[in-house]
Amino acid sequence: MNTSSVPATALDAALAEATARYRAHNPASERLLLEAADVLPAGNTRSVLFYTPFPLYMARGEDCHLWDADGHRYLDALGEFTAGIYGHSNAVIQQAIVAALQDGLSLSSHTAREAALAHEIQRRFPGMALLRFTNSGTEANLMALAAATAHTGRRKVLVFNGAYHGGVLSFGGGGSQVNVPHDFVVAPYNDIDAVRALVQAHGPQLAAILVEPMLGAGGCIPADPIFLHGLRALADECGALLILDEVMTSRLSGGGRQALLGLKPDLTTLGKYFGGGLSFGAFGGRADVMEQFDPRRANALGHAGTFNNNALTMAAGLAGLTQVLTPTALEALNQRGEHLRERLNSVFQHHAVGLQFTGLGSVMQLHATDRPLRNAADLAGTDDRVKALLFFDLLERGIFLARRGLVALSLPFGDAQADEFVAALEAVVSARSPLLPAAGSGTHISR
């Protein structure tokens, strides 16, 4: 079929116009991508960053602002996909990195900082009786699953549709071709009855139930507390380990989502901001599970990693947790996020458009529907063109968020920045409302 003969809808035409303006305004970013494509597939080495016609190339950042290769200044509402909680130029973090550099970049041994950082994490997450460091949240989840399968002697892992536990543990649409070859059982999120039926069928073979307290990449859809506690009970019943992936939700309180809900997982995985803005991951939990990695044991599980305890991450992570990210600062950040999400959704309600931000605390995501969202299936049929149009329109007004609509606030993102974001969204929605889904209309798009 010759698609060029199909009449363009008003939404398609608006998106094409916005894309053309974007291309015209960002020639340096386009040039850099074309140069990178000579050595990287489509110029990309991190899939989430790519979008058409080309992604922005950022040149520098300061506090909660970014400047791209063409000199445009943006309010950074993305916060490095939740990892950039300290912003781009926190003086305490910078000083800690410089001090670590002066002591020697790579010392080929243990250092005192790694135990100090582990103690600080354990203080916040007391359920992590023992823990180990990795280089990313992906690695943390891989190692937690390794620990669970070795401890239980079982191979099956129950996960959830729409969940994301790393680049090789991705379950949007049920799974990915690059996923590691565990024997996965995929369940619907927030549906304890469906999970119970799967546990009844697979329980004796289940090594672990791996769950995010809020679907992160799956749309910032919070888990019902009853659902999470139900998973705890089902794991106990069948002898599986409950692994709580708090790579993103750890920022929701000093002790993560588990502390807020009084939930006690067998293992917890962490990542993102705990490295002070540098590569980091951690997994830990029950002593009897984690003692498998004790190298003094004859049958110890191996866990190598040249940069597991690298000097820069240990220094930056420790300084951030002990000097910057106090419980008071974290609580204030999440309160600002709750208030901002309410204000953004009020804009949609005022203009009677069927859009919403979902999430918890300082993390949220835009959706092109206003119907209730409980799992990935509820997002079926939503129109991605709407989010694309709003993304490009907000960029023109100096607001940078993820192409998929993810927003994650950083500590420097204060009330003035929230006002700027709300004003930009108000202007965009006011101008585009005839093209946006009407409130209560599900996925209908005006033509």
Tab-separated table of C-alpha atoms in Angstrom:
chain	number	residue	atom	x	y	z
A	1	MET	CA	0.000	0.000	0.000
A	2	ASN	CA	1.276	3.470	-0.873
A	3	THR	CA	0.929	5.253	2.457
A	4	SER	CA	1.670	8.605	0.843
A	5	SER	CA	-1.823	8.518	-0.644
A	6	VAL	CA	-3.470	8.288	2.786
A	7	PRO	CA	-4.757	11.706	3.927
A	8	ALA	CA	-2.869	12.927	6.991
A	9	THR	CA	-4.893	13.536	10.120
A	10	ALA	CA	-4.666	16.840	11.912
A	11	LEU	CA	-2.593	15.145	14.605
A	12	ASP	CA	-0.219	13.656	12.042
A	13	ALA	CA	0.158	17.052	10.363
A	14	ALA	CA	0.866	18.793	13.679
A	15	LEU	CA	3.438	16.172	14.623
A	16	ALA	CA	5.137	16.450	11.238
A	17	GLU	CA	5.323	20.225	11.617
A	18	ALA	CA	6.715	19.968	15.164
A	19	THR	CA	9.296	17.436	13.999
A	20	ALA	CA	10.363	19.688	11.133
A	21	ARG	CA	10.845	22.616	13.527
A	22	TYR	CA	12.836	20.389	15.859
A	23	ARG	CA	15.131	19.365	13.023
A	24	ALA	CA	15.613	22.973	11.928
A	25	HIS	CA	16.425	24.137	15.463
A	26	ASN	CA	18.958	21.395	16.241
A	27	PRO	CA	21.408	20.982	13.352
A	28	ALA	CA	24.396	20.280	15.614
A	29	SER	CA	22.644	17.367	17.317
A	30	GLU	CA	21.701	15.901	13.947
A	31	ARG	CA	25.252	16.284	12.670
A	32	LEU	CA	26.690	14.611	15.770
A	33	LEU	CA	24.313	11.678	15.408
A	34	LEU	CA	25.274	11.194	11.761
A	35	GLU	CA	28.948	11.202	12.718
A	36	ALA	CA	28.329	8.716	15.525
A	37	ALA	CA	26.417	6.416	13.159
A	38	ASP	CA	29.729	5.606	11.471
A	39	VAL	CA	30.777	3.605	14.524
A	40	LEU	CA	27.580	2.995	16.558
A	41	PRO	CA	24.316	1.489	15.275
A	42	ALA	CA	22.236	4.591	14.430
A	43	GLY	CA	24.756	6.502	16.550
A	44	ASN	CA	23.327	4.853	19.664
A	45	THR	CA	24.781	2.828	22.532
A	46	ARG	CA	21.931	3.285	25.023
A	47	SER	CA	18.570	2.366	23.521
A	48	VAL	CA	16.340	4.459	25.786
A	49	LEU	CA	17.946	7.693	24.593
A	50	PHE	CA	17.052	7.290	20.928
A	51	TYR	CA	14.000	8.820	19.289
A	52	THR	CA	13.232	10.007	15.790
A	53	PRO	CA	14.268	12.020	13.897
A	54	PHE	CA	17.337	12.150	16.177
A	55	PRO	CA	17.974	12.670	19.907
A	56	LEU	CA	19.413	15.825	21.387
A	57	TYR	CA	23.116	15.864	22.202
A	58	MET	CA	23.765	17.574	25.513
A	59	ALA	CA	26.959	19.567	25.997
A	60	ARG	CA	26.837	20.391	29.707
A	61	GLY	CA	24.652	20.569	32.813
A	62	GLU	CA	24.442	22.683	35.936
A	63	ASP	CA	22.107	22.127	38.895
A	64	CYS	CA	18.814	21.179	37.168
A	65	HIS	CA	19.560	22.700	33.762
A	66	LEU	CA	21.052	21.350	30.554
A	67	TRP	CA	22.569	22.950	27.461
A	68	ASP	CA	22.533	21.096	24.152
A	69	ALA	CA	25.016	21.116	21.298
A	70	ASP	CA	23.143	23.990	19.635
A	71	GLY	CA	23.285	26.129	22.785
A	72	HIS	CA	19.643	25.743	23.880
A	73	ARG	CA	19.025	25.774	27.639
A	74	TYR	CA	16.541	23.344	29.217
A	75	LEU	CA	14.994	22.724	32.576
A	76	ASP	CA	16.018	19.122	33.260
A	77	ALA	CA	12.836	17.353	34.363
A	78	LEU	CA	14.252	13.912	33.523
A	79	GLY	CA	17.016	13.652	36.115
A	80	GLU	CA	18.900	10.914	34.246
A	81	PHE	CA	15.952	8.515	34.423
A	82	THR	CA	15.929	8.798	38.283
A	83	ALA	CA	19.727	8.391	38.675
A	84	GLY	CA	20.454	12.135	38.722
A	85	ILE	CA	18.856	12.971	42.040
A	86	TYR	CA	21.745	15.298	43.003
A	87	GLY	CA	21.565	17.393	39.860
A	88	HIS	CA	24.542	18.103	37.616
A	89	SER	CA	26.932	20.115	39.787
A	90	ASN	CA	26.521	19.286	43.449
A	91	ALA	CA	29.613	20.655	45.194
A	92	VAL	CA	29.774	17.898	47.815
A	93	ILE	CA	29.724	15.174	45.169
A	94	GLN	CA	32.326	16.968	43.062
A	95	GLN	CA	34.667	17.437	46.018
A	96	ALA	CA	34.356	13.762	46.979
A	97	ILE	CA	35.278	12.675	43.452
A	98	VAL	CA	38.276	15.007	43.337
A	99	ALA	CA	39.489	13.728	46.704
A	100	ALA	CA	39.184	10.142	45.532
A	101	LEU	CA	41.118	10.964	42.366
A	102	GLN	CA	43.908	12.445	44.427
A	103	ASP	CA	44.143	9.223	46.456
A	104	GLY	CA	44.547	7.132	43.295
A	105	LEU	CA	42.081	6.170	40.611
A	106	SER	CA	42.318	2.382	40.809
A	107	LEU	CA	43.934	0.754	43.839
A	108	SER	CA	43.583	-2.947	42.917
A	109	SER	CA	42.284	-3.781	46.383
A	110	HIS	CA	39.672	-3.190	49.039
A	111	THR	CA	39.291	0.338	50.399
A	112	ALA	CA	37.630	1.650	53.535
A	113	ARG	CA	35.004	3.529	51.549
A	114	GLU	CA	33.201	0.406	50.326
A	115	ALA	CA	32.363	-0.816	53.828
A	116	ALA	CA	31.356	2.709	54.847
A	117	LEU	CA	28.957	2.966	51.893
A	118	ALA	CA	27.569	-0.506	52.625
A	119	HIS	CA	26.938	0.440	56.256
A	120	GLU	CA	25.067	3.567	55.175
A	121	ILE	CA	22.889	1.613	52.754
A	122	GLN	CA	22.216	-1.046	55.387
A	123	ARG	CA	21.229	1.670	57.853
A	124	ARG	CA	18.554	2.806	55.416
A	125	PHE	CA	17.583	-0.720	54.327
A	126	PRO	CA	18.000	-2.881	57.447
A	127	GLY	CA	16.571	-5.891	55.614
A	128	MET	CA	19.831	-6.005	53.655
A	129	ALA	CA	21.701	-7.946	56.335
A	130	LEU	CA	24.504	-8.510	53.840
A	131	LEU	CA	24.972	-6.844	50.472
A	132	ARG	CA	27.295	-6.668	47.499
A	133	PHE	CA	27.995	-3.970	44.945
A	134	THR	CA	27.653	-4.163	41.178
A	135	ASN	CA	27.979	-1.629	38.350
A	136	SER	CA	24.285	-1.205	37.538
A	137	GLY	CA	20.773	-2.085	38.578
A	138	THR	CA	20.725	-4.608	35.737
A	139	GLU	CA	23.690	-6.450	37.244
A	140	ALA	CA	22.133	-6.241	40.695
A	141	ASN	CA	18.995	-7.984	39.474
A	142	LEU	CA	20.986	-10.597	37.578
A	143	MET	CA	22.984	-11.415	40.699
A	144	ALA	CA	19.883	-11.470	42.912
A	145	LEU	CA	18.323	-14.038	40.582
A	146	ALA	CA	21.554	-16.036	40.634
A	147	ALA	CA	21.454	-15.997	44.419
A	148	ALA	CA	17.815	-17.085	44.457
A	149	THR	CA	18.258	-19.971	42.028
A	150	ALA	CA	21.368	-21.206	43.824
A	151	HIS	CA	19.723	-20.945	47.260
A	152	THR	CA	16.495	-22.700	46.305
A	153	GLY	CA	17.829	-25.139	43.713
A	154	ARG	CA	14.958	-24.065	41.448
A	155	ARG	CA	14.962	-22.422	38.006
A	156	LYS	CA	11.656	-20.624	37.427
A	157	VAL	CA	11.232	-16.903	38.086
A	158	LEU	CA	7.869	-15.153	38.298
A	159	VAL	CA	7.927	-11.659	36.790
A	160	PHE	CA	5.307	-9.175	35.585
A	161	ASN	CA	4.167	-7.963	32.207
A	162	GLY	CA	5.464	-4.435	31.620
A	163	ALA	CA	8.244	-4.754	34.205
A	164	TYR	CA	11.792	-3.622	33.581
A	165	HIS	CA	14.675	-4.961	35.657
A	166	GLY	CA	17.455	-4.049	33.229
A	167	GLY	CA	18.386	-4.351	29.593
A	168	VAL	CA	18.377	-8.158	29.692
A	169	LEU	CA	15.432	-8.436	32.087
A	170	SER	CA	12.772	-6.490	30.230
A	171	PHE	CA	9.133	-7.601	30.103
A	172	GLY	CA	7.342	-4.903	28.153
A	173	GLY	CA	5.013	-6.832	25.879
A	174	GLY	CA	5.796	-9.971	27.890
A	175	GLY	CA	9.534	-10.212	27.210
A	176	SER	CA	12.515	-9.347	25.032
A	177	GLN	CA	14.689	-11.360	22.650
A	178	VAL	CA	17.812	-10.254	24.512
A	179	ASN	CA	16.585	-11.392	27.939
A	180	VAL	CA	18.749	-13.844	29.849
A	181	PRO	CA	17.410	-17.410	29.544
A	182	HIS	CA	15.782	-17.958	32.915
A	183	ASP	CA	12.554	-19.930	32.864
A	184	PHE	CA	10.215	-16.964	33.283
A	185	VAL	CA	6.564	-17.077	34.280
A	186	VAL	CA	4.964	-13.755	33.317
A	187	ALA	CA	2.007	-12.526	35.376
A	188	PRO	CA	-0.238	-9.448	35.139
A	189	TYR	CA	0.769	-6.660	37.523
A	190	ASN	CA	-1.587	-5.713	40.364
A	191	ASP	CA	-3.650	-8.902	39.918
A	192	ILE	CA	-3.060	-11.072	42.971
A	193	ASP	CA	-5.670	-13.658	41.926
A	194	ALA	CA	-3.872	-14.260	38.631
A	195	VAL	CA	-0.557	-14.549	40.461
A	196	ARG	CA	-2.046	-16.979	42.954
A	197	ALA	CA	-3.189	-19.233	40.122
A	198	LEU	CA	0.301	-19.181	38.587
A	199	VAL	CA	1.923	-19.926	41.932
A	200	GLN	CA	-0.408	-22.881	42.393
A	201	ALA	CA	0.679	-24.187	38.996
A	202	HIS	CA	4.421	-23.472	39.267
A	203	GLY	CA	5.094	-23.037	42.985
A	204	PRO	CA	7.398	-26.048	43.544
A	205	GLN	CA	9.626	-24.822	40.692
A	206	LEU	CA	9.680	-21.119	41.576
A	207	ALA	CA	13.000	-19.754	42.798
A	208	ALA	CA	11.873	-16.155	43.036
A	209	ILE	CA	9.145	-13.583	42.564
A	210	LEU	CA	10.802	-10.454	41.166
A	211	VAL	CA	8.737	-7.263	41.352
A	212	GLU	CA	9.019	-3.479	41.202
A	213	PRO	CA	6.927	-1.664	43.849
A	214	MET	CA	5.999	0.656	40.977
A	215	LEU	CA	6.350	-0.242	37.315
A	216	GLY	CA	9.109	2.129	36.228
A	217	ALA	CA	9.792	1.891	32.502
A	218	GLY	CA	6.374	0.252	32.288
A	219	GLY	CA	4.677	3.579	32.945
A	220	CYS	CA	5.113	4.618	36.600
A	221	ILE	CA	2.131	2.530	37.649
A	222	PRO	CA	2.198	1.996	41.439
A	223	ALA	CA	1.577	-1.409	42.933
A	224	ASP	CA	-1.346	-1.723	45.284
A	225	PRO	CA	0.099	-2.337	48.787
A	226	ILE	CA	-2.291	-5.277	49.186
A	227	PHE	CA	-0.844	-6.759	45.999
A	228	LEU	CA	2.734	-6.495	47.266
A	229	HIS	CA	1.902	-7.991	50.639
A	230	GLY	CA	0.022	-10.733	48.811
A	231	LEU	CA	3.197	-11.545	46.887
A	232	ARG	CA	5.065	-11.785	50.194
A	233	ALA	CA	2.563	-14.361	51.428
A	234	LEU	CA	2.613	-16.356	48.191
A	235	ALA	CA	6.413	-16.462	48.178
A	236	ASP	CA	6.350	-17.818	51.727
A	237	GLU	CA	3.759	-20.428	50.801
A	238	CYS	CA	5.738	-21.861	47.885
A	239	GLY	CA	9.260	-21.371	49.260
A	240	ALA	CA	10.332	-18.805	46.677
A	241	LEU	CA	12.342	-15.685	47.486
A	242	LEU	CA	10.639	-12.311	47.149
A	243	ILE	CA	13.018	-9.932	45.372
A	244	LEU	CA	12.033	-6.277	45.525
A	245	ASP	CA	13.541	-4.212	42.725
A	246	GLU	CA	13.894	-0.776	44.319
A	247	VAL	CA	16.317	0.583	41.726
A	248	MET	CA	13.837	3.392	41.012
A	249	THR	CA	11.527	3.374	44.041
A	250	SER	CA	14.310	3.522	46.636
A	251	ARG	CA	14.110	7.320	46.303
A	252	LEU	CA	10.531	7.402	47.620
A	253	SER	CA	11.735	7.412	51.234
A	254	GLY	CA	14.915	6.938	53.210
A	255	GLY	CA	14.222	3.212	53.214
A	256	GLY	CA	12.473	2.958	49.869
A	257	ARG	CA	8.938	1.834	49.165
A	258	GLN	CA	9.405	-1.198	51.415
A	259	ALA	CA	9.841	1.022	54.472
A	260	LEU	CA	6.685	2.983	53.651
A	261	LEU	CA	4.661	-0.225	53.317
A	262	GLY	CA	6.276	-2.306	56.065
A	263	LEU	CA	7.204	-4.893	53.434
A	264	LYS	CA	10.036	-7.350	54.100
A	265	PRO	CA	11.574	-8.829	50.946
A	266	ASP	CA	14.132	-11.613	51.032
A	267	LEU	CA	16.385	-9.661	48.666
A	268	THR	CA	16.477	-6.025	47.580
A	269	THR	CA	18.135	-4.573	44.501
A	270	LEU	CA	19.321	-0.984	44.211
A	271	GLY	CA	21.061	1.228	41.666
A	272	LYS	CA	20.798	4.684	40.083
A	273	TYR	CA	21.510	7.563	42.500
A	274	PHE	CA	23.271	5.485	45.191
A	275	GLY	CA	26.478	5.945	43.215
A	276	GLY	CA	26.278	9.724	43.475
A	277	GLY	CA	25.734	9.991	39.726
A	278	LEU	CA	28.298	7.333	38.766
A	279	SER	CA	27.736	3.699	37.775
A	280	PHE	CA	26.331	1.704	40.674
A	281	GLY	CA	24.213	-1.244	41.691
A	282	ALA	CA	23.722	-3.339	44.813
A	283	PHE	CA	21.891	-6.469	45.870
A	284	GLY	CA	21.428	-7.845	49.338
A	285	GLY	CA	19.095	-9.264	51.909
A	286	ARG	CA	18.834	-12.294	54.163
A	287	ALA	CA	22.158	-13.386	55.597
A	288	ASP	CA	21.588	-17.076	54.808
A	289	VAL	CA	21.101	-16.201	51.120
A	290	MET	CA	23.932	-13.692	50.814
A	291	GLU	CA	26.428	-15.872	52.718
A	292	GLN	CA	26.599	-17.976	49.566
A	293	PHE	CA	29.001	-15.315	48.271
A	294	ASP	CA	31.370	-15.550	51.266
A	295	PRO	CA	34.714	-16.408	49.619
A	296	ARG	CA	35.849	-18.155	52.780
A	297	ARG	CA	33.346	-20.928	52.051
A	298	ALA	CA	34.565	-23.913	50.079
A	299	ASN	CA	31.490	-23.822	47.845
A	300	ALA	CA	31.164	-20.043	47.596
A	301	LEU	CA	29.393	-18.468	44.651
A	302	GLY	CA	31.700	-16.285	42.611
A	303	HIS	CA	30.875	-12.659	41.910
A	304	ALA	CA	33.643	-10.805	40.130
A	305	GLY	CA	33.574	-7.272	38.753
A	306	THR	CA	36.559	-5.009	38.195
A	307	PHE	CA	34.608	-1.890	39.060
A	308	ASN	CA	32.246	-3.244	41.744
A	309	ASN	CA	34.114	-1.210	44.363
A	310	ASN	CA	35.673	1.460	42.154
A	311	ALA	CA	37.076	4.373	44.111
A	312	LEU	CA	35.055	7.141	42.438
A	313	THR	CA	31.642	5.543	42.881
A	314	MET	CA	32.341	4.588	46.487
A	315	ALA	CA	33.413	8.164	47.291
A	316	ALA	CA	30.576	9.884	45.441
A	317	GLY	CA	27.916	7.520	46.767
A	318	LEU	CA	29.073	7.828	50.366
A	319	ALA	CA	29.283	11.621	50.234
A	320	GLY	CA	25.841	11.900	48.684
A	321	LEU	CA	24.112	9.663	51.208
A	322	THR	CA	25.849	11.012	54.306
A	323	GLN	CA	26.061	14.730	53.481
A	324	VAL	CA	23.361	15.584	50.946
A	325	LEU	CA	20.442	13.170	50.726
A	326	THR	CA	19.167	13.493	54.273
A	327	PRO	CA	15.740	12.091	55.144
A	328	THR	CA	14.453	15.668	55.336
A	329	ALA	CA	15.768	16.525	51.866
A	330	LEU	CA	14.360	13.336	50.377
A	331	GLU	CA	10.954	13.840	51.972
A	332	ALA	CA	10.805	17.411	50.689
A	333	LEU	CA	11.736	16.274	47.178
A	334	ASN	CA	8.957	13.695	47.132
A	335	GLN	CA	6.446	16.194	48.483
A	336	ARG	CA	7.401	18.580	45.668
A	337	GLY	CA	6.874	15.748	43.213
A	338	GLU	CA	3.427	14.908	44.589
A	339	HIS	CA	2.398	18.552	44.391
A	340	LEU	CA	3.794	18.948	40.875
A	341	ARG	CA	1.950	15.872	39.614
A	342	GLU	CA	-1.302	17.238	41.057
A	343	ARG	CA	-0.727	20.579	39.323
A	344	LEU	CA	0.116	18.984	35.988
A	345	ASN	CA	-2.988	16.827	36.129
A	346	SER	CA	-5.044	19.894	37.040
A	347	VAL	CA	-3.942	21.440	33.741
A	348	PHE	CA	-5.350	18.462	31.887
A	349	GLN	CA	-8.569	18.570	33.882
A	350	HIS	CA	-8.983	22.312	33.319
A	351	HIS	CA	-8.768	21.816	29.555
A	352	ALA	CA	-10.904	18.642	29.664
A	353	VAL	CA	-8.311	16.539	27.858
A	354	GLY	CA	-7.799	12.827	28.418
A	355	LEU	CA	-4.210	12.891	29.651
A	356	GLN	CA	-2.598	12.144	32.994
A	357	PHE	CA	0.639	11.807	34.892
A	358	THR	CA	0.876	8.714	37.088
A	359	GLY	CA	3.558	7.924	39.638
A	360	LEU	CA	4.703	8.308	43.210
A	361	GLY	CA	6.666	11.077	44.881
A	362	SER	CA	9.328	12.577	42.651
A	363	VAL	CA	8.839	10.124	39.746
A	364	MET	CA	5.976	10.289	37.241
A	365	GLN	CA	5.050	9.567	33.638
A	366	LEU	CA	2.725	11.087	31.066
A	367	HIS	CA	-0.005	8.937	29.484
A	368	ALA	CA	-2.351	9.706	26.602
A	369	THR	CA	-5.399	8.482	28.493
A	370	ASP	CA	-7.223	9.451	31.664
A	371	ARG	CA	-8.646	6.028	32.448
A	372	PRO	CA	-7.406	4.237	35.607
A	373	LEU	CA	-4.132	2.370	35.082
A	374	ARG	CA	-3.304	-0.738	37.085
A	375	ASN	CA	-1.019	-2.661	34.734
A	376	ALA	CA	0.586	-2.668	31.304
A	377	ALA	CA	-2.531	-4.032	29.621
A	378	ASP	CA	-4.411	-0.853	30.557
A	379	LEU	CA	-2.077	1.118	28.273
A	380	ALA	CA	-3.072	-0.840	25.170
A	381	GLY	CA	-4.396	1.404	22.425
A	382	THR	CA	-3.073	4.698	23.793
A	383	ASP	CA	-1.786	6.952	21.026
A	384	ASP	CA	1.959	7.545	21.157
A	385	ARG	CA	1.644	10.431	18.684
A	386	VAL	CA	0.069	12.529	21.427
A	387	LYS	CA	3.055	12.092	23.734
A	388	ALA	CA	5.433	12.758	20.841
A	389	LEU	CA	3.694	16.032	20.031
A	390	LEU	CA	3.748	17.211	23.646
A	391	PHE	CA	7.395	16.149	23.971
A	392	PHE	CA	8.504	18.311	21.038
A	393	ASP	CA	6.282	21.209	22.114
A	394	LEU	CA	7.711	21.162	25.642
A	395	LEU	CA	11.256	21.042	24.275
A	396	GLU	CA	10.522	24.232	22.342
A	397	ARG	CA	9.532	25.813	25.654
A	398	GLY	CA	12.714	24.659	27.345
A	399	ILE	CA	11.433	21.612	29.241
A	400	PHE	CA	13.444	18.393	28.874
A	401	LEU	CA	11.837	15.084	29.803
A	402	ALA	CA	12.028	11.563	28.388
A	403	ARG	CA	10.499	10.992	24.997
A	404	ARG	CA	8.176	8.434	26.609
A	405	GLY	CA	7.039	11.071	29.116
A	406	LEU	CA	9.078	10.106	32.182
A	407	VAL	CA	9.790	12.853	34.731
A	408	ALA	CA	12.172	12.445	37.684
A	409	LEU	CA	12.956	15.447	39.855
A	410	SER	CA	16.375	16.282	41.266
A	411	LEU	CA	17.163	18.074	44.511
A	412	PRO	CA	17.820	21.435	42.759
A	413	PHE	CA	14.383	21.239	41.101
A	414	GLY	CA	12.448	23.587	43.384
A	415	ASP	CA	9.211	25.538	43.437
A	416	ALA	CA	10.338	28.014	40.772
A	417	GLN	CA	11.182	25.166	38.419
A	418	ALA	CA	7.837	23.518	39.107
A	419	ASP	CA	6.108	26.794	38.208
A	420	GLU	CA	8.088	26.912	34.957
A	421	PHE	CA	7.089	23.352	34.069
A	422	VAL	CA	3.408	23.928	34.828
A	423	ALA	CA	3.346	27.158	32.802
A	424	ALA	CA	4.932	25.429	29.812
A	425	LEU	CA	2.462	22.551	29.964
A	426	GLU	CA	-0.442	25.001	30.279
A	427	ALA	CA	0.698	26.808	27.129
A	428	VAL	CA	1.145	23.566	25.184
A	429	VAL	CA	-2.173	22.026	26.195
A	430	SER	CA	-4.039	25.269	25.586
A	431	ALA	CA	-2.648	25.438	22.056
A	432	ARG	CA	-3.057	21.755	21.247
A	433	SER	CA	-6.309	20.862	23.024
A	434	PRO	CA	-8.295	20.326	19.761
A	435	LEU	CA	-5.816	17.574	18.840
A	436	LEU	CA	-5.755	15.857	22.221
A	437	PRO	CA	-8.054	13.062	23.429
A	438	ALA	CA	-11.129	14.401	25.187
A	439	ALA	CA	-11.539	13.715	28.905
A	440	GLY	CA	-13.327	10.441	29.495
A	441	SER	CA	-12.944	9.339	25.883
A	442	GLY	CA	-10.445	6.546	26.415
A	443	THR	CA	-8.106	6.576	23.425
A	444	HIS	CA	-10.185	8.676	21.008
A	445	ILE	CA	-8.162	11.250	19.096
A	446	SER	CA	-9.849	14.280	17.514
A	447	ARG	CA	-9.264	14.443	13.771
